[in-house]
Coordinates of C-alpha atoms in Angstrom, one line a residue:
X21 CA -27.3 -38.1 -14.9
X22 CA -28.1 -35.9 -12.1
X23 CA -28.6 -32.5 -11.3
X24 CA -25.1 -32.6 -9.5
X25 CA -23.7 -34.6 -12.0
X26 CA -24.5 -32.3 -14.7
X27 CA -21.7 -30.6 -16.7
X28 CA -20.8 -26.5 -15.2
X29 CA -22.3 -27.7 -11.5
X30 CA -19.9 -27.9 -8.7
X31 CA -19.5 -31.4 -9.0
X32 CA -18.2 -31.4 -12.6
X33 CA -15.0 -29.3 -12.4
X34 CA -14.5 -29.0 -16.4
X35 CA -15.9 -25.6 -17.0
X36 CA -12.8 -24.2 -14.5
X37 CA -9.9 -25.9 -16.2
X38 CA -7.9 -24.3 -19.0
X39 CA -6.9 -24.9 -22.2
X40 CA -3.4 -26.5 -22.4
X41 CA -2.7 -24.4 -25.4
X42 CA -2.3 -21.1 -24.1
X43 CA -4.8 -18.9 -25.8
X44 CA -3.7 -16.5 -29.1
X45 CA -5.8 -13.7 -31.0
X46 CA -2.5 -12.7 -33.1
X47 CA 0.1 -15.2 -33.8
X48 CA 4.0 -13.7 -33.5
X49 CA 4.4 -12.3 -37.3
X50 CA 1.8 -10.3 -36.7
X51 CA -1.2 -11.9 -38.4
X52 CA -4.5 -12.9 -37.0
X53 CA -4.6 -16.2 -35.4
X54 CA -7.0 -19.1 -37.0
X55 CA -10.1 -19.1 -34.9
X56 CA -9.4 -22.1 -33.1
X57 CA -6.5 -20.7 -31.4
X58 CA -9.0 -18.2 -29.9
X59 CA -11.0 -20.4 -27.7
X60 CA -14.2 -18.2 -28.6
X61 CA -12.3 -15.0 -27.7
X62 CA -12.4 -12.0 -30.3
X63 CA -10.2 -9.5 -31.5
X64 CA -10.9 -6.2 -29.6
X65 CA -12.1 -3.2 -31.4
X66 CA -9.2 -1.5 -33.5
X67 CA -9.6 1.5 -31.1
X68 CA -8.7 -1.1 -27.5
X69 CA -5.7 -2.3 -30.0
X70 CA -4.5 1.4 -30.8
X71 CA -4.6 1.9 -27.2
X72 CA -3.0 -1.6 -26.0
X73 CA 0.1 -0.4 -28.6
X74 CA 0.2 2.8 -27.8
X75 CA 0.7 1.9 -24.3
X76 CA 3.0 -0.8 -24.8
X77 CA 5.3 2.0 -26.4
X78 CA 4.9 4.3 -23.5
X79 CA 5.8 1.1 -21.2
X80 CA 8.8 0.1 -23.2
X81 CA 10.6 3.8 -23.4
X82 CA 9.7 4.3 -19.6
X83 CA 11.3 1.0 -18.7
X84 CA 14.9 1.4 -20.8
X85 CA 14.8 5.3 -19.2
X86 CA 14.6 3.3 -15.6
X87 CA 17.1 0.7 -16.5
X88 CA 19.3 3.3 -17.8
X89 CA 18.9 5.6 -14.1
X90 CA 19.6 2.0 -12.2
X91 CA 22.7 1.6 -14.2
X92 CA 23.9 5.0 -13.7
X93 CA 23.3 4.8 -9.5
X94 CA 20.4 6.7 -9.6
X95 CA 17.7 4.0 -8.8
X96 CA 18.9 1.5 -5.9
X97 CA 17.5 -1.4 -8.1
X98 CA 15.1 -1.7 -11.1
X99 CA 13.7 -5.0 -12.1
X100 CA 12.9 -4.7 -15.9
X101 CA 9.7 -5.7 -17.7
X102 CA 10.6 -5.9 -20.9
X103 CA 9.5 -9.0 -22.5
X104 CA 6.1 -8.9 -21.1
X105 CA 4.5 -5.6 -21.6
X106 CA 1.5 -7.2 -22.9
X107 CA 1.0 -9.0 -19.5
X108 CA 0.8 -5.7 -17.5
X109 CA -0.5 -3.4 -20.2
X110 CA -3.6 -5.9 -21.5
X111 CA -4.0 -6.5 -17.9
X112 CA -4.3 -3.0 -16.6
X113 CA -6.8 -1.6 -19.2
X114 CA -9.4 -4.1 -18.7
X115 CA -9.4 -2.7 -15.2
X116 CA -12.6 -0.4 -14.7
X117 CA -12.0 2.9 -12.7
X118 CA -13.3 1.8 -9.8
X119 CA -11.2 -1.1 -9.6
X120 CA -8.2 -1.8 -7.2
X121 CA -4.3 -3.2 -8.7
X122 CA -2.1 -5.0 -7.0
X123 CA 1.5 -4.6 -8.2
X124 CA 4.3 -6.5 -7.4
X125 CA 8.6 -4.6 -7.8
X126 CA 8.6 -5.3 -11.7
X127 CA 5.2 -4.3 -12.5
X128 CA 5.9 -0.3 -12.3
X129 CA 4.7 -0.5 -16.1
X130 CA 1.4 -1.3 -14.8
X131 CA 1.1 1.5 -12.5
X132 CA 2.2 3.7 -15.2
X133 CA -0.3 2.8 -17.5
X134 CA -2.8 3.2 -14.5
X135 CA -1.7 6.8 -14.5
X136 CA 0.5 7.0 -11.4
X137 CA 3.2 9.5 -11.9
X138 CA 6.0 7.9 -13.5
X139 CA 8.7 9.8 -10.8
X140 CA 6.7 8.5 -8.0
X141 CA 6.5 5.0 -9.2
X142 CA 10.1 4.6 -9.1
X143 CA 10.2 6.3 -5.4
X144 CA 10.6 2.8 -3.9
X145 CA 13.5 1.6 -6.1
X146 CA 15.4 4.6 -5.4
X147 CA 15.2 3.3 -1.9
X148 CA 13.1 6.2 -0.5
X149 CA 9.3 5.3 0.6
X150 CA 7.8 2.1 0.2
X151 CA 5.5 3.8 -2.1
X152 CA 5.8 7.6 -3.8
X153 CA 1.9 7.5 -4.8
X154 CA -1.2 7.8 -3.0
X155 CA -2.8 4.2 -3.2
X156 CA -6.0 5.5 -2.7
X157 CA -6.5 8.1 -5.2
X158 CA -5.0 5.8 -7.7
X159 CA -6.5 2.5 -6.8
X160 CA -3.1 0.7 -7.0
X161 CA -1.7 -1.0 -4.2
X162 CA 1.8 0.0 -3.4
X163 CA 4.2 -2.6 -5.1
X164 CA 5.2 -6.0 -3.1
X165 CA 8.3 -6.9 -2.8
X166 CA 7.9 -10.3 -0.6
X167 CA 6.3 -12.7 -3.3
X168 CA 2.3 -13.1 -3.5
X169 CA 1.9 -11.1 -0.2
X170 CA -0.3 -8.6 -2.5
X171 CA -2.6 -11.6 -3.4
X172 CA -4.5 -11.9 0.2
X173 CA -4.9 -7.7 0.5
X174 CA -6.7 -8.0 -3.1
X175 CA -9.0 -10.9 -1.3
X176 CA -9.5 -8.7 1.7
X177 CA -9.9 -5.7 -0.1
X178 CA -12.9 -7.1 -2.1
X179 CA -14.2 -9.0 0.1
X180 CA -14.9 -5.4 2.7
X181 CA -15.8 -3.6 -0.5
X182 CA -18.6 -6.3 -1.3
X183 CA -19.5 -6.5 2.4
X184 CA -20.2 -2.9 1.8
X185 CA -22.3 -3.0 -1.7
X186 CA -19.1 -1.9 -3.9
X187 CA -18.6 -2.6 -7.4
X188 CA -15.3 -3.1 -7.1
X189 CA -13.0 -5.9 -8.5
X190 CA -9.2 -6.2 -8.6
X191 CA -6.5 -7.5 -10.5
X192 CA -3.4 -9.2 -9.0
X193 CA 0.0 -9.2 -10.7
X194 CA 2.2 -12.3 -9.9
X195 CA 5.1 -13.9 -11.2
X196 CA 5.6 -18.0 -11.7
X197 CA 7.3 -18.2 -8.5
X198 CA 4.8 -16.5 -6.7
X199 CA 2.3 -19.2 -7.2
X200 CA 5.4 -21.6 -5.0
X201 CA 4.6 -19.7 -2.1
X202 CA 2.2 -20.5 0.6
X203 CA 0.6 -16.7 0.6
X204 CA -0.3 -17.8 -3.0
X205 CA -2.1 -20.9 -1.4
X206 CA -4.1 -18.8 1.2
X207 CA -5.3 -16.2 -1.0
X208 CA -6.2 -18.2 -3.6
X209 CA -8.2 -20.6 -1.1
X210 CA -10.1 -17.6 0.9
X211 CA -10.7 -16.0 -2.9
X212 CA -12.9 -19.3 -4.0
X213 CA -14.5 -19.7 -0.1
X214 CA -15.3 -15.9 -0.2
X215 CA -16.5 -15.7 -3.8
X216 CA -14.5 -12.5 -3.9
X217 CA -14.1 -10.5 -7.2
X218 CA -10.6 -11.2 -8.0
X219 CA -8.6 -11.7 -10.7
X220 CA -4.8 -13.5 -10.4
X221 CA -2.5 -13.1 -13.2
X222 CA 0.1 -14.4 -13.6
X223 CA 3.1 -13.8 -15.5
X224 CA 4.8 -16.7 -16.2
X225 CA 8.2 -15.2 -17.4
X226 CA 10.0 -18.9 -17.4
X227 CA 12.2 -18.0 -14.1
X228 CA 12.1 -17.4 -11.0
X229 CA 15.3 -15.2 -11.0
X230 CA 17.8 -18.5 -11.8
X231 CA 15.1 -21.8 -11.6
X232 CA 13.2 -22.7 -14.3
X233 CA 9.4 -23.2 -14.2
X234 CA 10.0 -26.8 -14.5
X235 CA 12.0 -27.7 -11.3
X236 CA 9.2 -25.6 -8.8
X237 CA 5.8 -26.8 -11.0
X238 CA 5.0 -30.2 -12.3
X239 CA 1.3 -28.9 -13.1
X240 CA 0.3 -29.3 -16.6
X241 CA 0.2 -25.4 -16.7
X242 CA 0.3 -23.4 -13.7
X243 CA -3.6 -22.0 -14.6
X244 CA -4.8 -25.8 -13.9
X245 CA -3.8 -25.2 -9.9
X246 CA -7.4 -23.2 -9.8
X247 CA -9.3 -26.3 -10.3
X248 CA -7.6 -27.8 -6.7
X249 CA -9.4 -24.2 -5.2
X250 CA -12.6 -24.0 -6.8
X251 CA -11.7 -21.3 -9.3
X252 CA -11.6 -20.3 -13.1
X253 CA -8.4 -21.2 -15.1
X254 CA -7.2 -19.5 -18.3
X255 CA -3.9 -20.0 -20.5
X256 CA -3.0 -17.3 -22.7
X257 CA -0.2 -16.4 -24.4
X258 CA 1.7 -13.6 -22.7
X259 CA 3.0 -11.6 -25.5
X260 CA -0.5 -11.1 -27.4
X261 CA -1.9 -8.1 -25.6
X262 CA -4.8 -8.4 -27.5
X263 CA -5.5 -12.2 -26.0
X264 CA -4.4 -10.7 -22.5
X265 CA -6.8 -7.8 -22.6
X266 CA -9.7 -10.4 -24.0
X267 CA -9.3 -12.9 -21.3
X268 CA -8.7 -10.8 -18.7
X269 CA -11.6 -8.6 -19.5
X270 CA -14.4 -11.6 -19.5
X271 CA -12.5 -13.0 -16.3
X272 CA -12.9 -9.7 -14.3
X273 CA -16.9 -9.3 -15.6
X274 CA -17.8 -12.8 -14.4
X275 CA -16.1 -11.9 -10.6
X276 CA -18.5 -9.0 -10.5
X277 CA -21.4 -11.0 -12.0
X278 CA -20.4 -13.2 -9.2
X279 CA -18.6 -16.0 -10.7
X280 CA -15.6 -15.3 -8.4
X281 CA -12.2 -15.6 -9.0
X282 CA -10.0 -16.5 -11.6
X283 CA -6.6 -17.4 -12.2
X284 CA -4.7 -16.3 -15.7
X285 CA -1.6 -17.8 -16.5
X286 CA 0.0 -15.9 -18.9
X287 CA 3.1 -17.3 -20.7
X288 CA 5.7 -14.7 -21.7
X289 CA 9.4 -14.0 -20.8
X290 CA 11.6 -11.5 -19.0
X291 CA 14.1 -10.6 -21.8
X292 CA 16.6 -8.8 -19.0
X293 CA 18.2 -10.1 -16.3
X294 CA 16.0 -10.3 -13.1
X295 CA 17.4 -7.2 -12.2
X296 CA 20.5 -4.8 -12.9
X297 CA 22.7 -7.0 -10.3
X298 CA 21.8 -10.4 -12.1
X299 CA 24.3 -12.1 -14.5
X300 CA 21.3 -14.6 -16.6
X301 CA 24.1 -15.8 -18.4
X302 CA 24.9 -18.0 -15.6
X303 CA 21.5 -19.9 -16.1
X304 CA 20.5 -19.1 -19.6
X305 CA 21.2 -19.5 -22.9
X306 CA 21.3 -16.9 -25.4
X307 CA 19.3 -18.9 -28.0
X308 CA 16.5 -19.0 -25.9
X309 CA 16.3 -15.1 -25.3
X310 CA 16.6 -15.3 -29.1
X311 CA 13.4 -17.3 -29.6
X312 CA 11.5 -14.9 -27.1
X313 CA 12.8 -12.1 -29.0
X314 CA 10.7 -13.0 -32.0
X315 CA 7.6 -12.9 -30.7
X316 CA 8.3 -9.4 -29.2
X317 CA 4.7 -7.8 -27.6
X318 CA 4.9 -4.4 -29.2
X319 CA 6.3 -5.3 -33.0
X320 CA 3.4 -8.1 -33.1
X321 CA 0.4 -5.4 -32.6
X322 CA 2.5 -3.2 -34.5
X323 CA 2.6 -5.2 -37.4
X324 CA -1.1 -6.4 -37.2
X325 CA -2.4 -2.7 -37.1
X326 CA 0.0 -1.8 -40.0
X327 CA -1.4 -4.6 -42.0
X328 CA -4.8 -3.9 -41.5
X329 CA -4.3 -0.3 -42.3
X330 CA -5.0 1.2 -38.6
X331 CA -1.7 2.6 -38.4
X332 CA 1.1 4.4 -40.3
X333 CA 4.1 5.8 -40.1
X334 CA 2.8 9.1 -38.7
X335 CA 0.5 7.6 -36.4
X336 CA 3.4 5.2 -35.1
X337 CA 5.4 8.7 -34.6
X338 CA 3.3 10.6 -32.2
X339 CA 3.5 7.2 -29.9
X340 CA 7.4 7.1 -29.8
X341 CA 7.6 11.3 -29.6
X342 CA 5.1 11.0 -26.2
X343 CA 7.1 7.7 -24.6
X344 CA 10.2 9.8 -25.8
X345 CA 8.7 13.3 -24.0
X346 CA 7.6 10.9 -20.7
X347 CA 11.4 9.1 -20.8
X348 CA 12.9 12.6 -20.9
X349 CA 11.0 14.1 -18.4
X350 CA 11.7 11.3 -15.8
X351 CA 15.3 11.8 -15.9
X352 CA 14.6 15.2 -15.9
X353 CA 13.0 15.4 -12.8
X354 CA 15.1 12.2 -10.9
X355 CA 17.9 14.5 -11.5
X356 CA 16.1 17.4 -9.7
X357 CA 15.5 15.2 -6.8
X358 CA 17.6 15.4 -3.8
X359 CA 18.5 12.3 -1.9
X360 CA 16.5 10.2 0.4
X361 CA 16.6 11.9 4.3
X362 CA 17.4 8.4 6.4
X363 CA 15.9 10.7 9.7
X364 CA 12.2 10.4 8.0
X365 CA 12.5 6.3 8.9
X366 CA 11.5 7.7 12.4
X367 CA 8.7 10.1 11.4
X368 CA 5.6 7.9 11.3
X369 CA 6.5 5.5 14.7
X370 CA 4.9 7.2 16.9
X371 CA 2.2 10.1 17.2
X372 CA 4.3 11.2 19.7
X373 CA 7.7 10.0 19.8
X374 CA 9.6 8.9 23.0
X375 CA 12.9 10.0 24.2
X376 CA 15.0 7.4 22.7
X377 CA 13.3 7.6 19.1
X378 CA 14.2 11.2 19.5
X379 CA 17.6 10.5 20.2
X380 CA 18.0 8.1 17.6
X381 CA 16.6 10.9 15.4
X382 CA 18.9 13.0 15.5
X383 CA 21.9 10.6 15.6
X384 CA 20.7 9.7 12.2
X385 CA 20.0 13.1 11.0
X386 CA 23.7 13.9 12.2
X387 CA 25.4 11.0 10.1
X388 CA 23.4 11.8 7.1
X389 CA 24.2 15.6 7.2
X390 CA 27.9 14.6 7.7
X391 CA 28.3 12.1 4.8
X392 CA 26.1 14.9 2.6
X393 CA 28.7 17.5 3.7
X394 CA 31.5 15.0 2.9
X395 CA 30.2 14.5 -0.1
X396 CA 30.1 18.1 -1.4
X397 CA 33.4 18.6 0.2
X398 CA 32.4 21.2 2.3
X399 CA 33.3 21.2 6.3
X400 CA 30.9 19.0 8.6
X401 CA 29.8 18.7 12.0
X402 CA 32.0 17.0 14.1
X403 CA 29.8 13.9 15.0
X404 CA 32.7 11.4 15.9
X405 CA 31.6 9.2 13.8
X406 CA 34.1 8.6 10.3
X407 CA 31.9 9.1 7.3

């Protein structure tokens, strides 16, 4: 055997496929998982788990409060989450401070676990600024809403920050259909060339709003495409936040060790429609959102922590009263908020506007101020325009 030959050198591609069997730490009725089912990851400590939980519960209450303000016409759109809590929370907490997230429109669980106010979060799906937080001070991208067009800016991103001696690394959220498009193909590609520190994962939630994994991928899972680029490929099972945040964790330390970049599948499944204007009964049965609903995220690491005595009733408690005091403070203050001013489209164009951005200004500003007058049934400027 030669040198190149040898098993973990480039020319022996087995140390960068996955398993088939998606990785487990905690198998669905809440009990550990045998070893083998571990691959040689461990449990975290009970205090990561308490945290992973507790979050998961804030994530959950915040998400049926943002469904809820969607269905009432006070959010444009909201693509749920739930389902896969454990993808975005187990992902986000192995993040170090100094590292960068890339959100896509359904991940605004991830950004609150990051810590971004929960009102500005939802500032893009109530059709106001592409993104209500400060993506700097947070270290969160604002949230893509074309598919996998947040992968290359991750790849950029860390390949400057290396370029410039930071320690910085950064996670990518993705969805199964993501990995169809051809922004998927460059990033990934330019990540391996680049040895950039980054880590993809994806949430393989079954559908890509009505197809099914199985008519866009004939991959054996879709972690095997990062053997055709030269990276890392894991397989873990979606709704163990515990195996998330495990695999996750060691993927993001070998990028900065310089091991580059990694793709995570993780299999879970999006237990509401793709959004509040989807009808998934036109594509799915209700059996299977059945068999996802038994190995719900939150009520596995609930039960596990309740078995093993590091949690009880009380405990459990204060996490529902603080996702209940976030909930009620969101609607709270979306309430307070005024509507979206369609004349601030024109704001940033220019440093100094011309003449006919002006003019278009203030045609804007004139229709909006008319329908708000209409609204409130008060008397309005006579714009000739019918509002």
């Amino acid at each position: 055997m030669t040198t190149s030959d040898a098993p973990g050198s480039p020319a022996d591609p087995a140390h960068l496929l996955p398993s088939l069997e998606p990785v487990r730490l905690i198998d669905p009725d809440g009990t550990r998982a045998a070893p083998e089912a571990g691959a040689g990851f461990a449990l975290p400590e009970p205090a990561v788990l308490l945290a992973l939980l507790r979050a998961m519960v804030v994530g959950r209450r915040f998400d049926r409060q943002a469904d809820a303000l969607a269905r009432q016409g006070r959010l444009a759109v909201y693509p749920s989450s739930h389902g896969q809590e454990a993808c975005q929370v187990g992902g986000v907490l192995a993040l170090a401070e100094t590292d960068w997230l890339f959100p896509t429109y359904r991940d605004c669980v991830s950004l609150v676990t990051r810590g971004v106010d929960p009102v500005e979060v939802l500032t893009l799906l109530r059709g106001d600024w592409h993104s209500g937080y400060d993506p700097a001070r947070h270290r969160c991208a604002p949230q893509c809403t074309p598919l996998a067009t947040n992968a290359s800016h991750a790849v950029g991103l860390t390949y400057a920050a290396r370029r410039k001696g930071e320690d910085v690394a950064a996670l990518v959220l993705m969805g199964d259909g993501a990995t169809s498009e051809g922004d998927a193909h460059e990033a990934y590609n330019f990540a391996a060339v680049w040895n950039t520190p980054v880590v993809f994962l994806v949430q393989n939630n079954q559908w890509a709003i009505s197809v099914p994994l199985r008519r866009q991928s004939a991959a054996p899972t879709l972690a095997h495409k990062a053997v055709g680029y030269g990276m890392r490929g894991y397989h873990v099972d979606g709704n163990d936040a515990a195996a998330v945040h495990a695999v996750v964790s060691r993927a993001l330390a070998e990028a900065r060790a310089g091991a580059g970049p990694a793709l995570v599948e993780a299999r879970t499944y999006r237990i509401d429609p793709h959004t509040n204007s989807d009808d998934p009964r036109r594509y799915r049965d209700d059996s299977e959102v059945d068999h996802w609903r038994r190995r719900d995220p939150v009520a596995r690491l609930e039960a596990l922590l309740r078995r093993e005595g590091r949690l009880d009733d009380a405990g459990h408690r204060a996490m529902v009263d603080a996702a209940d005091r976030l909930a009620i403070s969101v609607r709270e203050r979306i309430a307070r908020l005024g509507g979206p001013r369609p004349e601030e489209l024109f704001d940033h164009v220019y440093a100094a506007p011309t003449a006919p951005l002006r003019g278009q200004r203030e045609e804007v500003r004139a229709w909006a101020e008319a329908r708000r007058a209409a609204r409130a049934g008060a008397p309005a400027a006579d714009t000739g325009e019918e509002v």
